[in-house]
mmCIF file of C-alpha atoms and ligand atoms in Angstrom:
data_model
loop_
_atom_site.group_PDB
_atom_site.id
_atom_site.type_symbol
_atom_site.label_atom_id
_atom_site.label_comp_id
_atom_site.label_asym_id
_atom_site.label_seq_id
_atom_site.Cartn_x
_atom_site.Cartn_y
_atom_site.Cartn_z
ATOM 1 C CA MET W 1 -0.712 32.551 -9.478
ATOM 2 C CA GLN W 2 2.416 34.549 -9.982
ATOM 3 C CA THR W 3 4.314 32.288 -7.411
ATOM 4 C CA ARG W 4 3.319 29.255 -9.568
ATOM 5 C CA LEU W 5 4.636 30.765 -12.785
ATOM 6 C CA THR W 6 7.899 31.761 -11.354
ATOM 7 C CA GLY W 7 8.259 28.380 -9.691
ATOM 8 C CA SER W 8 7.810 26.556 -12.929
ATOM 9 C CA ARG W 9 10.269 28.756 -14.762
ATOM 10 C CA TYR W 10 12.859 28.175 -12.158
ATOM 11 C CA HIS W 11 12.244 24.428 -12.520
ATOM 12 C CA VAL W 12 12.686 24.521 -16.252
ATOM 13 C CA LEU W 13 15.922 26.390 -15.879
ATOM 14 C CA LEU W 14 17.245 24.147 -13.189
ATOM 15 C CA ARG W 15 16.217 21.037 -15.207
ATOM 16 C CA SER W 16 18.302 22.456 -18.256
ATOM 17 C CA LEU W 17 21.165 23.010 -16.011
ATOM 18 C CA VAL W 18 21.169 19.554 -14.710
ATOM 19 C CA LEU W 19 20.675 18.052 -18.310
ATOM 20 C CA LEU W 20 23.616 20.156 -19.470
ATOM 21 C CA PHE W 21 25.652 18.893 -16.630
ATOM 22 C CA ALA W 22 24.695 15.279 -17.265
ATOM 23 C CA VAL W 23 25.669 15.498 -20.916
ATOM 24 C CA ILE W 24 29.058 17.101 -20.256
ATOM 25 C CA ALA W 25 29.969 15.231 -17.112
ATOM 26 C CA VAL W 26 28.652 11.701 -17.421
ATOM 27 C CA PRO W 27 28.908 10.517 -21.036
ATOM 28 C CA ASP W 28 27.957 6.946 -20.164
ATOM 29 C CA ALA W 29 26.438 5.255 -23.183
ATOM 30 C CA SER W 30 25.986 1.832 -21.410
ATOM 31 C CA ALA W 31 23.579 3.018 -18.717
ATOM 32 C CA ASP W 32 19.939 2.002 -19.222
ATOM 33 C CA TRP W 33 16.688 1.236 -17.666
ATOM 34 C CA PHE W 34 16.142 -2.471 -16.633
ATOM 35 C CA LYS W 35 12.687 -3.722 -15.955
ATOM 36 C CA ARG W 36 11.166 -7.018 -14.704
ATOM 37 C CA THR W 37 7.535 -8.043 -13.749
ATOM 38 C CA LEU W 38 6.653 -11.026 -11.685
ATOM 39 C CA ASP W 39 3.468 -12.347 -9.929
ATOM 40 C CA VAL W 40 4.230 -12.691 -6.209
ATOM 41 C CA MET W 41 2.305 -12.044 -2.969
ATOM 42 C CA GLY W 42 -0.980 -12.508 -4.837
ATOM 43 C CA THR W 43 -0.208 -9.513 -7.041
ATOM 44 C CA ARG W 44 1.873 -8.163 -9.929
ATOM 45 C CA VAL W 45 5.258 -6.824 -8.778
ATOM 46 C CA GLN W 46 7.350 -4.556 -11.022
ATOM 47 C CA VAL W 47 10.906 -3.308 -10.579
ATOM 48 C CA GLU W 48 12.465 -0.806 -12.830
ATOM 49 C CA LEU W 49 15.890 0.652 -12.314
ATOM 50 C CA TRP W 50 18.651 2.792 -13.891
ATOM 51 C CA GLN W 51 22.014 1.044 -13.943
ATOM 52 C CA GLN W 52 25.327 1.159 -15.768
ATOM 53 C CA ASP W 53 25.841 -2.552 -15.905
ATOM 54 C CA GLU W 54 23.316 -5.103 -17.034
ATOM 55 C CA VAL W 55 24.721 -8.069 -15.023
ATOM 56 C CA LYS W 56 24.603 -5.860 -11.858
ATOM 57 C CA ALA W 57 21.160 -4.694 -12.584
ATOM 58 C CA GLN W 58 19.754 -8.274 -13.012
ATOM 59 C CA ALA W 59 21.373 -9.324 -9.935
ATOM 60 C CA CYS W 60 19.797 -6.573 -7.929
ATOM 61 C CA ILE W 61 16.452 -7.410 -9.443
ATOM 62 C CA ASP W 62 16.972 -11.096 -8.479
ATOM 63 C CA LYS W 63 17.578 -9.941 -4.886
ATOM 64 C CA VAL W 64 14.397 -7.806 -4.790
ATOM 65 C CA PHE W 65 12.201 -10.812 -5.986
ATOM 66 C CA ALA W 66 13.857 -13.205 -3.507
ATOM 67 C CA GLU W 67 12.818 -10.650 -0.819
ATOM 68 C CA MET W 68 9.259 -10.558 -2.058
ATOM 69 C CA HIS W 69 9.192 -14.374 -1.957
ATOM 70 C CA ARG W 70 10.680 -14.339 1.601
ATOM 71 C CA ILE W 71 7.979 -11.949 2.859
ATOM 72 C CA ASP W 72 5.288 -13.935 1.237
ATOM 73 C CA ALA W 73 6.387 -17.096 2.870
ATOM 74 C CA LEU W 74 6.603 -15.257 6.174
ATOM 75 C CA MET W 75 3.231 -13.440 6.089
ATOM 76 C CA SER W 76 0.743 -15.181 3.676
ATOM 77 C CA PRO W 77 -2.387 -16.266 5.534
ATOM 78 C CA TYR W 78 -2.852 -18.956 2.736
ATOM 79 C CA LYS W 79 0.583 -20.705 3.368
ATOM 80 C CA PRO W 80 -0.045 -22.964 6.386
ATOM 81 C CA ASP W 81 3.506 -22.724 7.734
ATOM 82 C CA SER W 82 3.787 -18.853 7.506
ATOM 83 C CA GLU W 83 4.093 -17.019 10.759
ATOM 84 C CA VAL W 84 0.785 -15.428 10.266
ATOM 85 C CA SER W 85 -0.829 -18.946 9.801
ATOM 86 C CA LEU W 86 1.018 -20.111 13.082
ATOM 87 C CA ILE W 87 -0.286 -17.164 14.908
ATOM 88 C CA ASN W 88 -3.864 -17.829 13.659
ATOM 89 C CA ALA W 89 -3.601 -21.507 14.569
ATOM 90 C CA GLY W 90 -1.963 -21.095 17.982
ATOM 91 C CA ALA W 91 -2.457 -17.584 19.503
ATOM 92 C CA GLY W 92 -5.932 -18.307 20.780
ATOM 93 C CA SER W 93 -4.761 -20.742 23.237
ATOM 94 C CA LYS W 94 -1.223 -19.441 24.155
ATOM 95 C CA ALA W 95 1.178 -16.616 23.621
ATOM 96 C CA ILE W 96 3.078 -17.391 20.331
ATOM 97 C CA ALA W 97 6.713 -16.060 19.934
ATOM 98 C CA VAL W 98 7.213 -14.399 16.445
ATOM 99 C CA SER W 99 10.087 -12.878 14.499
ATOM 100 C CA GLU W 100 11.051 -9.195 15.199
ATOM 101 C CA GLU W 101 9.880 -8.358 11.626
ATOM 102 C CA VAL W 102 6.316 -9.656 12.106
ATOM 103 C CA TYR W 103 6.306 -8.225 15.668
ATOM 104 C CA ASP W 104 7.168 -4.877 14.388
ATOM 105 C CA LEU W 105 4.389 -4.956 11.718
ATOM 106 C CA LEU W 106 1.890 -6.069 14.324
ATOM 107 C CA GLN W 107 2.834 -3.080 16.530
ATOM 108 C CA ARG W 108 2.678 -0.640 13.538
ATOM 109 C CA SER W 109 -0.737 -2.082 12.647
ATOM 110 C CA VAL W 110 -2.059 -1.613 16.145
ATOM 111 C CA ALA W 111 -0.745 1.970 16.307
ATOM 112 C CA ILE W 112 -2.665 2.833 12.956
ATOM 113 C CA SER W 113 -5.826 1.083 14.503
ATOM 114 C CA ALA W 114 -5.562 3.318 17.475
ATOM 115 C CA MET W 115 -5.107 6.554 15.395
ATOM 116 C CA SER W 116 -7.946 5.636 13.069
ATOM 117 C CA GLY W 117 -10.501 4.650 15.659
ATOM 118 C CA GLY W 118 -10.319 1.038 14.518
ATOM 119 C CA ALA W 119 -10.925 1.579 10.766
ATOM 120 C CA PHE W 120 -7.729 -0.246 10.146
ATOM 121 C CA ASP W 121 -7.718 -3.443 11.919
ATOM 122 C CA ILE W 122 -5.755 -6.608 11.096
ATOM 123 C CA THR W 123 -8.282 -8.662 13.135
ATOM 124 C CA PHE W 124 -10.764 -7.848 10.368
ATOM 125 C CA SER W 125 -9.962 -11.355 9.264
ATOM 126 C CA SER W 126 -11.996 -12.833 12.085
ATOM 127 C CA VAL W 127 -14.847 -12.100 9.571
ATOM 128 C CA GLY W 128 -12.816 -11.379 6.459
ATOM 129 C CA TYR W 129 -11.601 -14.971 6.278
ATOM 130 C CA TYR W 130 -15.174 -16.067 5.375
ATOM 131 C CA TYR W 131 -15.262 -14.167 2.110
ATOM 132 C CA ASP W 132 -14.000 -15.896 -1.039
ATOM 133 C CA TYR W 133 -14.020 -13.327 -3.866
ATOM 134 C CA ARG W 134 -13.142 -15.859 -6.577
ATOM 135 C CA GLN W 135 -15.827 -18.317 -5.511
ATOM 136 C CA LYS W 136 -18.322 -15.309 -4.998
ATOM 137 C CA LEU W 137 -18.880 -16.368 -1.230
ATOM 138 C CA GLN W 138 -19.594 -14.192 1.630
ATOM 139 C CA PRO W 139 -20.575 -14.972 5.315
ATOM 140 C CA ASP W 140 -24.244 -14.826 6.018
ATOM 141 C CA GLU W 141 -25.933 -12.581 8.621
ATOM 142 C CA GLU W 142 -25.710 -15.253 11.361
ATOM 143 C CA LEU W 143 -21.956 -15.910 10.823
ATOM 144 C CA ILE W 144 -21.209 -12.192 10.760
ATOM 145 C CA ARG W 145 -23.201 -11.757 14.001
ATOM 146 C CA GLN W 146 -21.226 -14.608 15.756
ATOM 147 C CA LYS W 147 -17.812 -13.403 14.695
ATOM 148 C CA LEU W 148 -17.995 -9.565 14.586
ATOM 149 C CA ASP W 149 -16.919 -9.168 18.289
ATOM 150 C CA ALA W 150 -13.724 -10.974 17.389
ATOM 151 C CA ILE W 151 -12.751 -7.927 15.270
ATOM 152 C CA ASN W 152 -10.951 -5.803 17.730
ATOM 153 C CA TYR W 153 -7.224 -4.768 17.670
ATOM 154 C CA LYS W 154 -7.532 -4.219 21.532
ATOM 155 C CA ASN W 155 -7.735 -8.001 22.020
ATOM 156 C CA LEU W 156 -4.478 -8.470 20.192
ATOM 157 C CA GLN W 157 -2.009 -8.736 23.096
ATOM 158 C CA LEU W 158 1.629 -7.991 22.074
ATOM 159 C CA LYS W 159 4.197 -8.505 24.781
ATOM 160 C CA ASP W 160 7.937 -9.389 24.692
ATOM 161 C CA ARG W 161 7.724 -10.372 21.057
ATOM 162 C CA THR W 162 4.830 -12.722 21.584
ATOM 163 C CA VAL W 163 1.182 -12.551 20.299
ATOM 164 C CA HIS W 164 -1.780 -13.655 22.182
ATOM 165 C CA PHE W 165 -5.577 -13.492 21.251
ATOM 166 C CA ALA W 166 -7.523 -12.465 24.236
ATOM 167 C CA ARG W 167 -10.739 -13.591 22.680
ATOM 168 C CA ALA W 168 -11.933 -16.695 20.925
ATOM 169 C CA GLY W 169 -12.467 -16.829 17.234
ATOM 170 C CA MET W 170 -9.817 -14.174 16.307
ATOM 171 C CA ARG W 171 -7.724 -14.173 13.152
ATOM 172 C CA ILE W 172 -5.199 -11.711 11.645
ATOM 173 C CA ASP W 173 -4.214 -10.903 8.132
ATOM 174 C CA LEU W 174 -1.506 -8.440 7.172
ATOM 175 C CA GLY W 175 -2.790 -7.961 3.550
ATOM 176 C CA GLY W 176 -3.317 -4.203 4.213
ATOM 177 C CA ILE W 177 0.271 -3.543 5.091
ATOM 178 C CA ALA W 178 2.576 -6.404 4.048
ATOM 179 C CA LYS W 179 2.932 -5.277 0.309
ATOM 180 C CA GLY W 180 4.114 -1.798 1.489
ATOM 181 C CA HIS W 181 6.620 -3.348 3.712
ATOM 182 C CA ALA W 182 7.980 -5.531 0.950
ATOM 183 C CA VAL W 183 8.199 -2.414 -1.265
ATOM 184 C CA ASP W 184 10.177 -0.529 1.370
ATOM 185 C CA ASN W 185 12.561 -3.538 1.861
ATOM 186 C CA ALA W 186 13.032 -3.726 -1.968
ATOM 187 C CA ILE W 187 14.072 -0.010 -2.122
ATOM 188 C CA GLU W 188 16.567 -0.625 0.837
ATOM 189 C CA ILE W 189 18.022 -3.582 -1.217
ATOM 190 C CA LEU W 190 18.270 -1.309 -4.415
ATOM 191 C CA LYS W 191 20.090 1.379 -2.372
ATOM 192 C CA GLN W 192 22.638 -1.225 -1.216
ATOM 193 C CA CYS W 193 23.052 -2.215 -4.887
ATOM 194 C CA ASP W 194 24.165 1.443 -5.551
ATOM 195 C CA VAL W 195 20.907 2.137 -7.488
ATOM 196 C CA GLN W 196 20.021 5.749 -7.330
ATOM 197 C CA GLN W 197 16.905 5.760 -9.612
ATOM 198 C CA ALA W 198 14.180 3.094 -9.365
ATOM 199 C CA LEU W 199 10.520 2.341 -9.245
ATOM 200 C CA VAL W 200 9.116 -0.599 -7.289
ATOM 201 C CA SER W 201 5.505 -1.458 -7.339
ATOM 202 C CA ALA W 202 3.389 -4.207 -5.833
ATOM 203 C CA GLY W 203 -0.206 -4.025 -6.919
ATOM 204 C CA GLY W 204 -1.418 -0.663 -5.651
ATOM 205 C CA ASP W 205 1.700 0.207 -3.750
ATOM 206 C CA SER W 206 4.654 1.926 -5.326
ATOM 207 C CA ARG W 207 7.778 3.707 -4.182
ATOM 208 C CA ILE W 208 10.192 5.657 -6.138
ATOM 209 C CA LEU W 209 13.933 6.095 -5.468
ATOM 210 C CA GLY W 210 15.318 9.307 -6.914
ATOM 211 C CA ASP W 211 13.701 10.378 -10.122
ATOM 212 C CA ARG W 212 13.417 9.454 -13.798
ATOM 213 C CA GLN W 213 16.505 11.053 -15.448
ATOM 214 C CA GLY W 214 15.784 14.544 -13.952
ATOM 215 C CA ARG W 215 12.096 14.286 -14.309
ATOM 216 C CA PRO W 216 9.390 13.029 -11.926
ATOM 217 C CA TRP W 217 7.690 9.653 -12.477
ATOM 218 C CA MET W 218 4.017 9.980 -13.379
ATOM 219 C CA ILE W 219 2.004 7.467 -11.349
ATOM 220 C CA GLY W 220 -1.534 6.936 -12.276
ATOM 221 C CA ILE W 221 -4.669 6.353 -10.204
ATOM 222 C CA ARG W 222 -7.042 4.107 -11.918
ATOM 223 C CA HIS W 223 -10.551 5.225 -12.671
ATOM 224 C CA PRO W 224 -12.540 3.102 -10.183
ATOM 225 C CA ARG W 225 -15.353 2.556 -12.567
ATOM 226 C CA ASP W 226 -13.434 2.258 -15.900
ATOM 227 C CA SER W 227 -10.559 -0.241 -15.879
ATOM 228 C CA ALA W 228 -9.176 1.151 -19.215
ATOM 229 C CA ALA W 229 -9.019 4.719 -17.890
ATOM 230 C CA VAL W 230 -6.645 6.665 -15.550
ATOM 231 C CA ALA W 231 -8.555 9.039 -13.296
ATOM 232 C CA LEU W 232 -5.457 11.210 -12.503
ATOM 233 C CA SER W 233 -1.701 11.079 -12.512
ATOM 234 C CA MET W 234 0.678 12.279 -9.813
ATOM 235 C CA PRO W 235 4.249 13.434 -10.451
ATOM 236 C CA LEU W 236 6.462 11.704 -7.962
ATOM 237 C CA THR W 237 10.096 11.621 -6.870
ATOM 238 C CA ASP W 238 11.590 9.856 -3.863
ATOM 239 C CA SER W 239 8.312 8.963 -2.305
ATOM 240 C CA ALA W 240 5.776 6.250 -1.914
ATOM 241 C CA MET W 241 2.126 6.117 -3.173
ATOM 242 C CA SER W 242 -0.527 3.456 -2.309
ATOM 243 C CA THR W 243 -4.010 3.186 -3.638
ATOM 244 C CA SER W 244 -6.809 0.929 -2.269
ATOM 245 C CA GLY W 245 -9.809 0.492 -4.466
ATOM 246 C CA ASP W 246 -13.120 -1.465 -4.412
ATOM 247 C CA TYR W 247 -12.232 -2.790 -7.934
ATOM 248 C CA GLU W 248 -9.172 -4.981 -6.969
ATOM 249 C CA ARG W 249 -10.904 -8.016 -5.791
ATOM 250 C CA PHE W 250 -14.686 -8.100 -5.830
ATOM 251 C CA PHE W 251 -17.928 -9.633 -7.082
ATOM 252 C CA ILE W 252 -21.403 -8.314 -7.458
ATOM 253 C CA ALA W 253 -24.320 -9.808 -5.515
ATOM 254 C CA GLY W 254 -27.622 -8.343 -6.351
ATOM 255 C CA ASP W 255 -26.942 -4.598 -6.543
ATOM 256 C CA GLU W 256 -24.031 -4.795 -3.957
ATOM 257 C CA ARG W 257 -20.365 -4.735 -4.700
ATOM 258 C CA ILE W 258 -18.781 -7.237 -2.272
ATOM 259 C CA HIS W 259 -14.932 -6.423 -2.107
ATOM 260 C CA HIS W 260 -11.908 -7.081 -0.135
ATOM 261 C CA ILE W 261 -11.755 -4.015 2.158
ATOM 262 C CA ILE W 262 -13.725 -4.661 5.260
ATOM 263 C CA ASN W 263 -15.340 -2.235 7.621
ATOM 264 C CA PRO W 264 -14.461 -3.667 10.956
ATOM 265 C CA LYS W 265 -17.540 -2.191 12.550
ATOM 266 C CA THR W 266 -19.875 -4.176 10.287
ATOM 267 C CA GLY W 267 -17.922 -7.095 8.977
ATOM 268 C CA ARG W 268 -19.073 -6.068 5.452
ATOM 269 C CA SER W 269 -17.366 -4.384 2.506
ATOM 270 C CA ALA W 270 -16.594 -0.701 3.324
ATOM 271 C CA ASP W 271 -18.894 1.534 1.196
ATOM 272 C CA ARG W 272 -17.776 5.119 1.702
ATOM 273 C CA SER W 273 -15.217 5.210 -1.148
ATOM 274 C CA TRP W 274 -14.370 4.011 -4.559
ATOM 275 C CA SER W 275 -10.715 4.484 -3.971
ATOM 276 C CA ALA W 276 -8.189 6.072 -1.444
ATOM 277 C CA THR W 277 -4.693 7.102 -2.416
ATOM 278 C CA VAL W 278 -1.964 8.085 0.092
ATOM 279 C CA ILE W 279 1.425 9.692 -0.735
ATOM 280 C CA GLY W 280 4.275 9.841 1.784
ATOM 281 C CA PRO W 281 7.917 8.827 2.287
ATOM 282 C CA ARG W 282 7.474 5.082 3.042
ATOM 283 C CA ALA W 283 5.253 2.438 1.531
ATOM 284 C CA THR W 284 4.553 0.545 4.734
ATOM 285 C CA VAL W 285 2.789 3.725 6.021
ATOM 286 C CA THR W 286 1.066 4.775 2.665
ATOM 287 C CA ASP W 287 -0.205 1.072 2.306
ATOM 288 C CA ALA W 288 -1.812 0.917 5.701
ATOM 289 C CA LEU W 289 -3.177 4.357 5.493
ATOM 290 C CA SER W 290 -4.737 3.893 2.068
ATOM 291 C CA THR W 291 -6.619 0.930 3.492
ATOM 292 C CA THR W 292 -7.495 3.024 6.535
ATOM 293 C CA LEU W 293 -8.810 6.013 4.441
ATOM 294 C CA PHE W 294 -10.895 3.780 2.179
ATOM 295 C CA VAL W 295 -12.709 2.714 5.279
ATOM 296 C CA LEU W 296 -13.009 6.168 6.902
ATOM 297 C CA GLY W 297 -14.234 7.877 3.699
ATOM 298 C CA ALA W 298 -13.348 11.284 2.491
ATOM 299 C CA ASP W 299 -14.370 13.512 5.573
ATOM 300 C CA ARG W 300 -12.913 11.596 8.424
ATOM 301 C CA GLY W 301 -10.100 10.256 6.146
ATOM 302 C CA LEU W 302 -8.788 13.688 5.095
ATOM 303 C CA GLU W 303 -9.316 14.903 8.750
ATOM 304 C CA LEU W 304 -6.832 12.182 9.834
ATOM 305 C CA ILE W 305 -4.428 12.913 7.065
ATOM 306 C CA GLU W 306 -4.207 16.621 7.990
ATOM 307 C CA THR W 307 -2.785 15.601 11.394
ATOM 308 C CA LEU W 308 0.078 13.742 9.785
ATOM 309 C CA ASP W 309 3.258 15.574 8.612
ATOM 310 C CA GLY W 310 4.458 14.976 5.053
ATOM 311 C CA ILE W 311 1.517 12.725 4.082
ATOM 312 C CA ASP W 312 -1.024 13.610 1.513
ATOM 313 C CA ALA W 313 -4.103 11.801 0.130
ATOM 314 C CA ILE W 314 -6.728 11.787 -2.699
ATOM 315 C CA ILE W 315 -10.031 10.062 -2.001
ATOM 316 C CA ILE W 316 -12.589 9.211 -4.690
ATOM 317 C CA ASP W 317 -15.874 9.036 -2.740
ATOM 318 C CA ALA W 318 -18.749 6.638 -3.392
ATOM 319 C CA SER W 319 -20.363 9.184 -5.750
ATOM 320 C CA GLY W 320 -17.181 9.568 -7.742
ATOM 321 C CA VAL W 321 -16.248 12.993 -6.393
ATOM 322 C CA VAL W 322 -12.442 13.559 -5.902
ATOM 323 C CA HIS W 323 -11.274 14.946 -2.526
ATOM 324 C CA TYR W 324 -7.568 16.281 -2.014
ATOM 325 C CA SER W 325 -5.744 16.914 1.209
ATOM 326 C CA SER W 326 -4.492 20.481 1.630
ATOM 327 C CA GLY W 327 -0.868 19.594 0.794
ATOM 328 C CA LEU W 328 -1.950 18.776 -2.802
ATOM 329 C CA MET W 329 -3.964 21.861 -3.431
ATOM 330 C CA ASP W 330 -2.876 24.813 -5.583
ATOM 331 C CA PRO W 331 -1.657 27.445 -3.145
ATOM 332 C CA ALA W 332 -3.969 29.986 -4.926
ATOM 333 C CA GLU W 333 -7.056 27.720 -4.212
ATOM 334 C CA LYS W 334 -6.167 27.227 -0.546
ATOM 335 C CA ASN W 335 -8.004 29.242 2.132
HETATM 336 P P1 LIG H 401 -4.589 -4.415 -2.145
HETATM 337 O O1 LIG H 401 -3.380 -3.813 -2.787
HETATM 338 O O2 LIG H 401 -4.448 -5.903 -1.888
HETATM 339 O O3 LIG H 401 -5.804 -3.995 -2.805
HETATM 340 P P2 LIG H 401 -5.033 -2.780 0.066
HETATM 341 O O4 LIG H 401 -3.963 -1.882 0.611
HETATM 342 O O5 LIG H 401 -6.120 -2.100 -0.658
HETATM 343 O O6 LIG H 401 -4.450 -3.887 -0.735
HETATM 344 O O7 LIG H 401 -5.660 -3.439 1.278
HETATM 345 C C1 LIG H 401 -6.643 -4.601 1.102
HETATM 346 C C2 LIG H 401 -6.199 -5.641 1.967
HETATM 347 O O8 LIG H 401 -6.195 -5.226 3.390
HETATM 348 C C3 LIG H 401 -7.271 -6.800 1.976
HETATM 349 O O9 LIG H 401 -7.104 -7.721 0.869
HETATM 350 C C4 LIG H 401 -7.209 -7.423 3.347
HETATM 351 O O10 LIG H 401 -6.089 -8.278 3.338
HETATM 352 C C5 LIG H 401 -6.723 -6.280 4.230
HETATM 353 N N1 LIG H 401 -7.849 -5.529 4.861
HETATM 354 C C6 LIG H 401 -9.170 -5.475 4.421
HETATM 355 N N2 LIG H 401 -9.850 -4.643 5.304
HETATM 356 C C7 LIG H 401 -8.995 -4.257 6.325
HETATM 357 C C8 LIG H 401 -9.132 -3.434 7.473
HETATM 358 N N3 LIG H 401 -10.290 -2.805 7.702
HETATM 359 N N4 LIG H 401 -8.024 -3.172 8.186
HETATM 360 C C9 LIG H 401 -6.838 -3.741 7.842
HETATM 361 N N5 LIG H 401 -6.655 -4.537 6.809
HETATM 362 C C10 LIG H 401 -7.773 -4.773 6.025
HETATM 363 MG MG1 LIG H 402 -3.370 -0.526 1.613
#
């Protein structure tokens, strides 16, 4: 308890000193926050940055959105000429050469599959492809039975920057990792633009560069069963946070919620969580891990997070109970 009080007094003191310094040393009246929002990659993307010069700020934001469009064209499974579509169309019959960027994401995806016992698996699409959340369509028992074996990252053969499907009927989809990658690339672009404070978010994936004028950003986690409410907010500086929830894309069939995060073992919507949030240094990792934890559920999910340095998580389980990893707990409550 005492440690916390001393800690917060110290922070207040430090913040006052920083503010004082800012007022004396940097009397720049023209600097401001610049913000733009655009729908790309099937989601809402937001960029907000602190800049001295409006023309420069708008040019940086243009570059970020151009990057989002580039990644969408490369990785969308809905665009017939994307690399992912070319892999899906051809890798069943021969090894397909891919770009270094896509190859790198495929390797990262397989690594996360291996560490999660297959909870994260981009070949989920072998069955996932047959869901259409807008049209309220899902594959029937027979189709799932036929296609389920095609979900297995071990049959994704990666060699010398080529991809080959070792089994018939396989498909991949990078929807669980591509947005995080796009957010990380956006932050790199902003750094090259000399931006020191920014927020980039793409749907449930956010990353913050620096802070918000000496204070942390407060990033909310939506209440999974009340779209108007925020379940909790996290103070963040210089880090990434991703949330995967069963409320993003779903429909209700009977008493079942059919949504876009698939349990690779069953080919059906994962049902252990309402939402999973991961906080860490990079959005590519927090994105893939939020999907992973959603599938694993609170017990196994937090067990995995405790093995990873510098990464924390909050899981709201399927009864609405909130579970935190040890790094987020009050030191006084830890045991
Ligand atoms: P979103 O921000 O789109 O909600 P998430 O990070 O929650 O993204 O991931 C959901 C997406 O991940 C799905 O739309 C799908 O493309 C992909 N996905 C679904 N299930 C899995 C899985 N078990 N492993 C890897 N990717 C998955
Ligand atoms: Mg994710």
